[in-house]
Coordinates of N, CA and C in Angstrom, one line a residue:
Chain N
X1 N 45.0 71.0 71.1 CA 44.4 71.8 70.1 C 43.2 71.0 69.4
X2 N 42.2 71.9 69.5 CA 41.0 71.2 69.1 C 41.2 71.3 67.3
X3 N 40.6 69.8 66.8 CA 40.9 69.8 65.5 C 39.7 68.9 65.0
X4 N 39.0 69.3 63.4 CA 38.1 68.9 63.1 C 38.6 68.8 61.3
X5 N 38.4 68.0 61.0 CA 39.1 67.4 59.5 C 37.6 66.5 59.0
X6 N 37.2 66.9 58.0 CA 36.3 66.6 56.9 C 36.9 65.6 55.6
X7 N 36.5 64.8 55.2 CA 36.8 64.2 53.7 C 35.4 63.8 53.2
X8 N 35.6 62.8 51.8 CA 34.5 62.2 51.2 C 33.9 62.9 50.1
X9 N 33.9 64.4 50.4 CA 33.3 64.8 49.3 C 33.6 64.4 47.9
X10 N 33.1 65.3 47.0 CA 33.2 64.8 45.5 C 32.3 65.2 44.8
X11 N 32.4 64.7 43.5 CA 31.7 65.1 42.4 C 30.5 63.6 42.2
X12 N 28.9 63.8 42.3 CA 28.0 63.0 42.3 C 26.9 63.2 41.3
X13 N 26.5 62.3 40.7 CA 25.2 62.3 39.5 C 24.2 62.1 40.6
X14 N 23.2 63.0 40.3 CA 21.8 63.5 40.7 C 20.9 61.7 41.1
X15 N 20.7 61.4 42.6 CA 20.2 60.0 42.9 C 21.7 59.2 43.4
X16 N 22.8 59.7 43.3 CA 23.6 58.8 43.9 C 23.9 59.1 45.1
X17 N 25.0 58.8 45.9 CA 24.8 58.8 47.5 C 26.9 59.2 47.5
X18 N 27.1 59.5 49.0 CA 28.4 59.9 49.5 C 27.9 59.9 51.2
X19 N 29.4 59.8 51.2 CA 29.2 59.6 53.0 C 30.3 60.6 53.5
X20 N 30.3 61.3 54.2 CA 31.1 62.4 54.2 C 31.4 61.7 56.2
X21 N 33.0 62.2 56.1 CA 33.5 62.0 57.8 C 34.0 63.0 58.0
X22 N 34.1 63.2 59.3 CA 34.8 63.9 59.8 C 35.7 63.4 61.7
X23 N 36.8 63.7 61.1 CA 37.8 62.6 62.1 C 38.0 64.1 63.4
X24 N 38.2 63.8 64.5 CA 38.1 64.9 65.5 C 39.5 64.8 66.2
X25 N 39.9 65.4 66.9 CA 40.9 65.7 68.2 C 41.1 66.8 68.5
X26 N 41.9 66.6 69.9 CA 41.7 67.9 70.8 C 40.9 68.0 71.9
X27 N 40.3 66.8 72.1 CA 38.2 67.4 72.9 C 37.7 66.0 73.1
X28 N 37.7 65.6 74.2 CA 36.5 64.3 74.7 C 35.5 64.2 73.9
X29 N 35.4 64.0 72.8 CA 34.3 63.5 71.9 C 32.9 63.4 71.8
X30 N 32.9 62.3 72.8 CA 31.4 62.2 73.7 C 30.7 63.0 74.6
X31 N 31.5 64.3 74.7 CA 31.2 65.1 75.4 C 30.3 66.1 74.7
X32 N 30.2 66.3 73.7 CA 30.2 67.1 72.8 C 28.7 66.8 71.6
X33 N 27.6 67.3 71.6 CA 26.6 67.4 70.5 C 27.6 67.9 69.2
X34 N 27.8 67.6 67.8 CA 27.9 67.9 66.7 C 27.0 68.0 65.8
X35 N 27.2 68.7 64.6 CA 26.5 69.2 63.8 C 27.2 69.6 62.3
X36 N 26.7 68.9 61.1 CA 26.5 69.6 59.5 C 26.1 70.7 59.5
X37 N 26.9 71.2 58.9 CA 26.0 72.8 58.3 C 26.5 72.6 56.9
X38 N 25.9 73.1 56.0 CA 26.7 73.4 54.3 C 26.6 74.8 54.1
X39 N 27.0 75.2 53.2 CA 27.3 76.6 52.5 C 27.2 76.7 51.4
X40 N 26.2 77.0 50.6 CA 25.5 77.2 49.3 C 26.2 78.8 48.8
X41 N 26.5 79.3 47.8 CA 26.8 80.3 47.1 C 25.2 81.4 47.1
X42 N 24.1 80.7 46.9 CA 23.0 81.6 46.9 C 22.3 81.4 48.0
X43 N 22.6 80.5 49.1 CA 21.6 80.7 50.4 C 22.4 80.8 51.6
X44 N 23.9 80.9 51.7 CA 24.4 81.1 52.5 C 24.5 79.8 53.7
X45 N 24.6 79.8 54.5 CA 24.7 78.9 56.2 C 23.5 78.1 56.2
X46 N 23.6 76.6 56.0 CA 22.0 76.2 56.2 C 22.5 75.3 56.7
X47 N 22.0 75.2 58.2 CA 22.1 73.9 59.2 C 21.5 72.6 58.4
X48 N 22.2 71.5 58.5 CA 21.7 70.1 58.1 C 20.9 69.4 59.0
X49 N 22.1 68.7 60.1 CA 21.8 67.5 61.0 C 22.3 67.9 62.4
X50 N 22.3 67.3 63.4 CA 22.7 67.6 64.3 C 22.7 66.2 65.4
X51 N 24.0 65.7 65.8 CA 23.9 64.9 67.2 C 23.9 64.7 68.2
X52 N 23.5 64.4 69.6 CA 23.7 64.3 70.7 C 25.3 63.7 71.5
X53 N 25.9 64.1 71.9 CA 27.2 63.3 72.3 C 26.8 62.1 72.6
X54 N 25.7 61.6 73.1 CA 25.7 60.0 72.9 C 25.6 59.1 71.7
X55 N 24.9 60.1 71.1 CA 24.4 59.6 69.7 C 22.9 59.3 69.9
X56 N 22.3 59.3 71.0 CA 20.8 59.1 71.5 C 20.1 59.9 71.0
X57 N 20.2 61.2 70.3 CA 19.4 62.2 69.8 C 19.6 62.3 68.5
X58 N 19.2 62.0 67.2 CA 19.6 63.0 66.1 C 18.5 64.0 65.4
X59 N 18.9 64.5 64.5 CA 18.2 65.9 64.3 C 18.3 66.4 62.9
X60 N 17.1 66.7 61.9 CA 17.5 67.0 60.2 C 16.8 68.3 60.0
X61 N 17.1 68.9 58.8 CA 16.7 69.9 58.5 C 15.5 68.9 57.5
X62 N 14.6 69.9 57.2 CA 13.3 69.1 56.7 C 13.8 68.9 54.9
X63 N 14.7 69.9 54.8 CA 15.5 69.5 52.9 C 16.4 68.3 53.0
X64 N 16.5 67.6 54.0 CA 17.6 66.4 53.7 C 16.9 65.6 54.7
X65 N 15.5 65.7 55.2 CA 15.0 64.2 56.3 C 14.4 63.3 55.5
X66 N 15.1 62.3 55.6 CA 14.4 61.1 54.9 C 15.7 60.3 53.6
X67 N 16.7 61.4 53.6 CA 17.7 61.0 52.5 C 19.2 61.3 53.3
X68 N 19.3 61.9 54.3 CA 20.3 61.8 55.3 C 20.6 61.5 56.3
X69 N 21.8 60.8 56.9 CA 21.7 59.8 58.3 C 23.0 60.4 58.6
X70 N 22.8 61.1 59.8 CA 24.0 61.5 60.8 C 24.4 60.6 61.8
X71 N 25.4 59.9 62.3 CA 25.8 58.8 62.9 C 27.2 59.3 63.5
X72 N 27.8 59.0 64.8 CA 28.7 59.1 64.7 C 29.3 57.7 65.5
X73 N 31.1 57.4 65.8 CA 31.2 57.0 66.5 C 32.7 57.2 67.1
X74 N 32.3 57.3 68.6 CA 32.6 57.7 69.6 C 34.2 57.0 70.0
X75 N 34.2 56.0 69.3 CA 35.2 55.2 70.1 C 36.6 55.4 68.8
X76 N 36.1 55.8 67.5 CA 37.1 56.6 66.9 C 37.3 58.2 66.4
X77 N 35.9 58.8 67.6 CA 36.7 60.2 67.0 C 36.0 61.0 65.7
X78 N 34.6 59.7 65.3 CA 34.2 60.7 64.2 C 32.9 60.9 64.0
X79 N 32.5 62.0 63.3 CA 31.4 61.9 63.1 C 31.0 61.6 61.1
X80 N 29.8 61.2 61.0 CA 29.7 60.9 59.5 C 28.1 61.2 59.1
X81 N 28.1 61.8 58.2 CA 26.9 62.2 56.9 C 26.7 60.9 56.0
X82 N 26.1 60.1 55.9 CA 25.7 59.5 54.9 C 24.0 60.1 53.9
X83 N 24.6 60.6 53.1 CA 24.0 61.1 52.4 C 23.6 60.5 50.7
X84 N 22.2 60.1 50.3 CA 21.4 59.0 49.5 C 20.8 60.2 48.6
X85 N 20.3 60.0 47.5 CA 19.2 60.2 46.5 C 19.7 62.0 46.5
X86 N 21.4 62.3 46.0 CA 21.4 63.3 46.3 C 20.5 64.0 45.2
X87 N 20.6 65.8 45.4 CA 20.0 66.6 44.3 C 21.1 67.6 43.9
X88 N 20.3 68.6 42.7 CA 21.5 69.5 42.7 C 21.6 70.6 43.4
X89 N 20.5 70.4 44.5 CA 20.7 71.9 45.5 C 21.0 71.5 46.3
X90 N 21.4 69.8 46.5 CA 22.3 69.7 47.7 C 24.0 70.0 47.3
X91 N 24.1 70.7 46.4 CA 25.3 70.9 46.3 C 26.1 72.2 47.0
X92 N 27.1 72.3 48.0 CA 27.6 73.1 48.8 C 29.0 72.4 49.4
X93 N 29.5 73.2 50.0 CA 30.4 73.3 51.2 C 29.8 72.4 52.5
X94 N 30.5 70.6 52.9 CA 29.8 70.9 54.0 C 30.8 71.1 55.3
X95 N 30.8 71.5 56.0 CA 31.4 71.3 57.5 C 30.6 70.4 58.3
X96 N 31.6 70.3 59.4 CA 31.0 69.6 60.7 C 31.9 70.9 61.6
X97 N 30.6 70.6 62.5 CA 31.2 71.5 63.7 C 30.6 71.2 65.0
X98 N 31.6 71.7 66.1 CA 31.2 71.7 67.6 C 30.4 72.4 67.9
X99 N 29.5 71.7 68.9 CA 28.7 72.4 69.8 C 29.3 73.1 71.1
X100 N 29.0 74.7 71.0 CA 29.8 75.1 72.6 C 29.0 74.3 73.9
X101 N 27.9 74.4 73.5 CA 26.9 74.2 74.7 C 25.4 74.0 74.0
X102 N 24.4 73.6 74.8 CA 22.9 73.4 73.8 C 22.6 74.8 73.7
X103 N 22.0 74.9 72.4 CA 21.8 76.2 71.9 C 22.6 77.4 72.2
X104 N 24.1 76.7 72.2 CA 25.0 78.3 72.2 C 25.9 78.3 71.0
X105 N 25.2 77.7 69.9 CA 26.5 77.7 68.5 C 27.5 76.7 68.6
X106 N 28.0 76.9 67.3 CA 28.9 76.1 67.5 C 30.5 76.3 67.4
X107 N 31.3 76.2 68.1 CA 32.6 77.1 69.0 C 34.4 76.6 67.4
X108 N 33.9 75.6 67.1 CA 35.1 75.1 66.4 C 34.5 74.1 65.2
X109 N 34.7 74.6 63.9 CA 34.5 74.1 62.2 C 35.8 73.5 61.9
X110 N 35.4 72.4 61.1 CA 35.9 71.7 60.5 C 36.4 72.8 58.9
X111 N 37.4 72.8 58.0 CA 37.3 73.2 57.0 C 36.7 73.1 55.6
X112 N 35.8 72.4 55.7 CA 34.7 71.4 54.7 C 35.1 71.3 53.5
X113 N 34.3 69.9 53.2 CA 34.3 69.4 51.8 C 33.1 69.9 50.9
X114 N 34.0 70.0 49.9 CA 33.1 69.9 48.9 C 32.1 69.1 48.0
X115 N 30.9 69.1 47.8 CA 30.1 68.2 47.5 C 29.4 68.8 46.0
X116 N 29.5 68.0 44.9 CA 29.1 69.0 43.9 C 28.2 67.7 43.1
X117 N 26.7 68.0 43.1 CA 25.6 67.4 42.6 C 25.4 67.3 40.7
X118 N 26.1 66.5 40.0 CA 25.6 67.3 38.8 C 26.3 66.1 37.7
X119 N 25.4 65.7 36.9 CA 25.2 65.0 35.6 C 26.3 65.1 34.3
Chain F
X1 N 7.9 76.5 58.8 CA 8.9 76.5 59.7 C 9.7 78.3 60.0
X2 N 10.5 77.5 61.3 CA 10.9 78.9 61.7 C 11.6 79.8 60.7
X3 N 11.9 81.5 60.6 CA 12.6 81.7 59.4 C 13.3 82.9 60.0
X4 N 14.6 83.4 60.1 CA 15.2 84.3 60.4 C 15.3 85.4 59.4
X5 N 15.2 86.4 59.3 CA 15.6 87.9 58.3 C 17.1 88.7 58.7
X6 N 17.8 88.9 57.7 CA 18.7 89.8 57.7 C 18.6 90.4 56.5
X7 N 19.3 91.9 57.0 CA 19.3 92.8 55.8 C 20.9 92.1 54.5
X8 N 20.6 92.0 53.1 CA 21.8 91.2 52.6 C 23.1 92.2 52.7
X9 N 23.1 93.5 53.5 CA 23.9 94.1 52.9 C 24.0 95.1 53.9
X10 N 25.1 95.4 54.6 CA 25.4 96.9 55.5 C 26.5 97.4 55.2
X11 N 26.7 98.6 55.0 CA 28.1 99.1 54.8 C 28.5 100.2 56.1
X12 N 29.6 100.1 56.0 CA 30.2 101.1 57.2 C 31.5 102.0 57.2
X13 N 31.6 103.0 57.4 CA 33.1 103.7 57.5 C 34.0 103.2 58.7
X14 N 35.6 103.0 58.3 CA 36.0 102.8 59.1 C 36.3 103.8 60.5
X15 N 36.3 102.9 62.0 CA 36.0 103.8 63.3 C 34.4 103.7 63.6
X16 N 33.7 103.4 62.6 CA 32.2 103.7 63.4 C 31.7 102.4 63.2
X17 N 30.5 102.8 64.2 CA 29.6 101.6 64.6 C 28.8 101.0 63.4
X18 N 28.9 99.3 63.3 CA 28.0 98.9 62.3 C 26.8 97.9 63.3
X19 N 25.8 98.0 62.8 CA 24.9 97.1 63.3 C 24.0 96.6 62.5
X20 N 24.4 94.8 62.9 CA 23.5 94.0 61.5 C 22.2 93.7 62.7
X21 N 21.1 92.9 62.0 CA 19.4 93.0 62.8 C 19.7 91.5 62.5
X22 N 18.9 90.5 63.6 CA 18.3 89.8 62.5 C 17.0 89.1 63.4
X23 N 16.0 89.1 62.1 CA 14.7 89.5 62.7 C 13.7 87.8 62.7
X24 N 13.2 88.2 63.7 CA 12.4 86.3 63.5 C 11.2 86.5 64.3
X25 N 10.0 85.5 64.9 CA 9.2 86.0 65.6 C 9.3 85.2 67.0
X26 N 9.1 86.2 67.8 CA 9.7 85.9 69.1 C 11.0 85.4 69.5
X27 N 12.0 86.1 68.9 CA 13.0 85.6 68.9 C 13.7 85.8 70.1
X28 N 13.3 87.0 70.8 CA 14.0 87.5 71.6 C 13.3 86.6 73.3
X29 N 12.5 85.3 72.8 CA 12.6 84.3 73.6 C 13.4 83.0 73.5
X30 N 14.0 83.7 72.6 CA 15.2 82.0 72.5 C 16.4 82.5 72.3
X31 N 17.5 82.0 72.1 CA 18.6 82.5 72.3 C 19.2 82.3 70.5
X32 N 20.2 83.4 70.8 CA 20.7 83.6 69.2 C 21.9 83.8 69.5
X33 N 23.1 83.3 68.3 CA 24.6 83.6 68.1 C 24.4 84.1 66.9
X34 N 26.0 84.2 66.7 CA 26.1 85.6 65.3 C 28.0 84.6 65.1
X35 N 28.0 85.0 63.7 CA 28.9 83.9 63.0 C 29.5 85.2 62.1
X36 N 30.8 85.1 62.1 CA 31.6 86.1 61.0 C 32.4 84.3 60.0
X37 N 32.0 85.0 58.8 CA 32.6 84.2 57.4 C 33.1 84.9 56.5
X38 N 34.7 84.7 56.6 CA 35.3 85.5 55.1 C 35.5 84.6 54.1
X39 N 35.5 84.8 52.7 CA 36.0 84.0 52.0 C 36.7 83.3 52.0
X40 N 36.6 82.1 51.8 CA 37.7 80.9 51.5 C 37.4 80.3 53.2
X41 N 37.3 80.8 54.2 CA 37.2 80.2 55.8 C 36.7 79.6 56.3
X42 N 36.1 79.1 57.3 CA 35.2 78.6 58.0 C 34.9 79.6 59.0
X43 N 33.7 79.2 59.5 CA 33.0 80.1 60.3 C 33.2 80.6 61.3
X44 N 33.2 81.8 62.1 CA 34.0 82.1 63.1 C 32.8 82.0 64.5
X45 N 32.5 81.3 65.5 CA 31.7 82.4 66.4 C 31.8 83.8 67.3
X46 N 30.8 84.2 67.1 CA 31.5 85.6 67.6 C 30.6 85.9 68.6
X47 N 29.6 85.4 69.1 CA 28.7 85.6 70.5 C 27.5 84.5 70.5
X48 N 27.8 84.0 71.4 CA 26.9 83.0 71.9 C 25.8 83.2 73.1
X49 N 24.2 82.8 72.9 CA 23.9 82.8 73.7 C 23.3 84.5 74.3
X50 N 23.1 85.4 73.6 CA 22.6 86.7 73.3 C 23.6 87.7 72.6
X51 N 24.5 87.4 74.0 CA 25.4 88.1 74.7 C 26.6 88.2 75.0
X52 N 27.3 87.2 75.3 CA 28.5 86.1 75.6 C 29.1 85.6 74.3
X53 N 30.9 86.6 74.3 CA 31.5 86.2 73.6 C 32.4 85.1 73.7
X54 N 32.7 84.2 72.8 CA 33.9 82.9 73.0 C 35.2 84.2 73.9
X55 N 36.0 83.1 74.4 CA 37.9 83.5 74.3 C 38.1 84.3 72.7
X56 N 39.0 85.4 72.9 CA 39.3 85.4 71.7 C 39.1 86.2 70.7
X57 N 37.5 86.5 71.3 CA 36.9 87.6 70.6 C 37.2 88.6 71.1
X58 N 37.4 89.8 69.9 CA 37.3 91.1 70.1 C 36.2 91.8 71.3
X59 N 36.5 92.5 71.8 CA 35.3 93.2 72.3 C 34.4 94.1 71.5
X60 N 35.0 94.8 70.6 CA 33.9 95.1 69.8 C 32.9 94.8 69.1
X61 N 32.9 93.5 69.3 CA 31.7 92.7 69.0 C 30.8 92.0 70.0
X62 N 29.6 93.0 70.1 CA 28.8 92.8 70.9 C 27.5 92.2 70.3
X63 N 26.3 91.6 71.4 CA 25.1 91.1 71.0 C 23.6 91.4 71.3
X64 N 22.3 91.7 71.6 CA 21.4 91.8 72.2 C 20.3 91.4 71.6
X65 N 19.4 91.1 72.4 CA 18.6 90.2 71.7 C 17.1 90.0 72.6
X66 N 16.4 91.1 72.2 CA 14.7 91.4 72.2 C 13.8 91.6 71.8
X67 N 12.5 91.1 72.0 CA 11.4 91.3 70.9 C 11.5 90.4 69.9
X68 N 11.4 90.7 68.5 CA 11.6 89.9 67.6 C 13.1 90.2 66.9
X69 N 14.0 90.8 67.2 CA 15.3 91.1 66.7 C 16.4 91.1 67.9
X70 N 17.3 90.0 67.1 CA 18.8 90.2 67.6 C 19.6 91.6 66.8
X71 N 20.8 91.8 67.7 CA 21.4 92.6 66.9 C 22.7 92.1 67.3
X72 N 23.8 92.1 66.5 CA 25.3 92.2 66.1 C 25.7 93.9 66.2
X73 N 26.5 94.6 67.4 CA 27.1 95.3 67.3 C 28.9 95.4 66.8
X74 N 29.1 95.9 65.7 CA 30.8 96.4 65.9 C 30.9 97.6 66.2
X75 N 31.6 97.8 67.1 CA 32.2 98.7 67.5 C 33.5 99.3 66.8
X76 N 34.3 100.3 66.4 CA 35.4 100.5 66.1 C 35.5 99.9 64.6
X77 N 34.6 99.8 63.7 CA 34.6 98.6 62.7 C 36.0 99.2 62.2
X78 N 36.5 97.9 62.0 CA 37.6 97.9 60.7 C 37.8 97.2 59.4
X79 N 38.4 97.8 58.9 CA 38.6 97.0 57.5 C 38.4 95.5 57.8
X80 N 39.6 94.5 58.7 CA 39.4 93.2 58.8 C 38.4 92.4 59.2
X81 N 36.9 93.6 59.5 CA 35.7 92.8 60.1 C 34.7 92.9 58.5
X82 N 35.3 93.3 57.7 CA 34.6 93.0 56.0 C 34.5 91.6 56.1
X83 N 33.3 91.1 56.0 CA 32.9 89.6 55.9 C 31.2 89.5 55.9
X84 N 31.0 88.4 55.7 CA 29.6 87.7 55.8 C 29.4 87.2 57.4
X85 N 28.3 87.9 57.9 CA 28.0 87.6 59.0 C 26.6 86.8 59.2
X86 N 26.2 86.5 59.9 CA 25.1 84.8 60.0 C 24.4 85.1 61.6
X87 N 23.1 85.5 61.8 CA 22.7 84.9 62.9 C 22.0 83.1 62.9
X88 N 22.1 82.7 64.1 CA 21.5 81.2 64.1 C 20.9 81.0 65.7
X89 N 19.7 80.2 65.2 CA 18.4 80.4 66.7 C 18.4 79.1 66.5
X90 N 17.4 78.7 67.3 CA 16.6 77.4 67.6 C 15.1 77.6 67.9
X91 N 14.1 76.9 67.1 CA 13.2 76.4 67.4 C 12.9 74.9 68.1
X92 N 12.0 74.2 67.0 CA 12.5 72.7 66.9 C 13.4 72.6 66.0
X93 N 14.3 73.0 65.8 CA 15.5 72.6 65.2 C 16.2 73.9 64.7
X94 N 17.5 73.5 64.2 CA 18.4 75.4 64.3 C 18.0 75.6 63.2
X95 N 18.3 77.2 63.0 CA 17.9 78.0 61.5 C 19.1 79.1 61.5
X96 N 19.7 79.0 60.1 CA 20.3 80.1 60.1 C 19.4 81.6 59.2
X97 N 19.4 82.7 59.7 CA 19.4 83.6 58.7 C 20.5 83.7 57.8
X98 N 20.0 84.7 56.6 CA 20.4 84.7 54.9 C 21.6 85.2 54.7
X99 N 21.9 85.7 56.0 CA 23.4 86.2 56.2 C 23.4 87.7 55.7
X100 N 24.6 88.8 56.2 CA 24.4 89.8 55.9 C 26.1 90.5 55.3
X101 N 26.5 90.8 54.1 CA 27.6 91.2 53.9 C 27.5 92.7 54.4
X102 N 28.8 92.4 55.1 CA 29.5 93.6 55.7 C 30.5 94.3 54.9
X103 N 30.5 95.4 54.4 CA 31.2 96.3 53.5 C 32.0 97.3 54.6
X104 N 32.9 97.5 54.5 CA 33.8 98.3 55.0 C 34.6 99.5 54.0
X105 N 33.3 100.8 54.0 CA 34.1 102.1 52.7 C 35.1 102.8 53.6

């Protein structure tokens, strides 16, 4: 059974940092591009980051390039968000999720953490 | 950057057809999925790739995808397909549309 499990989140002051994981099983690991998405109350599904099953590729949305680093590794199963200089509209829901295939969505979500930006 | 459109809101009687849009430019040259979210959940996929549903899925959830609009068909809608639905494309990098709540009177 494919399984995707999130921690890390939390409650952060505006400029501080969290690193969010997500531990995997069920699924050859390396086989697999992953991907952040979060879930905002007022903007709905907004893709983050995205990795390559090697980890050779990564990928940001242009609201978190330059203040977030998607990394994973392979040899335990996880993937991780380190996330710096947060704000308060980075605050949402995040998941991690599988890729079915390149550009076919993504087939199995993690049930996300919560990240809440605020002074 | 790229930007996808959905209507925020469709409603439907139960037994009939609902159909959410979601509209981008040239969209109907890259490929698009469609995502059902009910509260409290995580995201469901529900067609990948235009057309092509996961295992799993209903059949009355269908996909198509030309010109500058995808469309999400339900067929048969029922009560249990009340939820927030999401298309998501790719340019240089993925985009979701604003999502569209599905009402079921």
């Amino acid at each position: 059974e494919v399984q995707l499990l999130e921690s890390g989140g939390g409650l952060v002051q505006p400029g501080g940092s969290l690193r969010l994981s997500c531990v995997t099983s069920g699924f050859t690991f390396n086989n697999y591009a992953m991907n952040w998405v979060r879930l905002t109350p007022g903007k709905g599904l907004e893709w983050v980051s995205s990795i390559r099953g090697s980890g050779g590729g990564t990928y940001y949305a242009d609201s978190v390039k330059g203040r977030f680093t998607i990394s994973r590794d392979n040899s335990k199963n996880t993937l991780y968000l380190q996330m710096n200089s947060l704000r308060a509209e980075d605050t949402a829901v995040y998941y991690c999720a599988r890729d079915l295939i390149a550009a076919g969505g993504s087939d199995y979500w993690g049930q996300g953490t919560l990240v809440t930006v605020s002074a | 950057s790229y930007e996808l459109t959905q209507p925020p809101s469709v409603s439907v009687s139960p037994g009939q057809t609902a159909s959410i849009t979601c509209s981008g430019d040239k969209l109907g040259d890259k490929y698009a999925c469609w995502y059902q979210q009910k509260p409290g959940q995580s995201p469901v996929l529900l067609i990948y790739q235009d057309t092509k549903r996961p295992s799993g899925i209903p059949e009355r959830f269908s996909g198509s995808n030309s010109g500058n609009t995808a469309t999400l068909t339900i067929s048969g809608t029922q009560a249990m397909d009340e939820a927030d639905y999401y298309c998501q494309a790719w340019d240089s990098s993925s985009v979701f549309g604003g999502g569209t709540r599905l009402t079921v009177l």
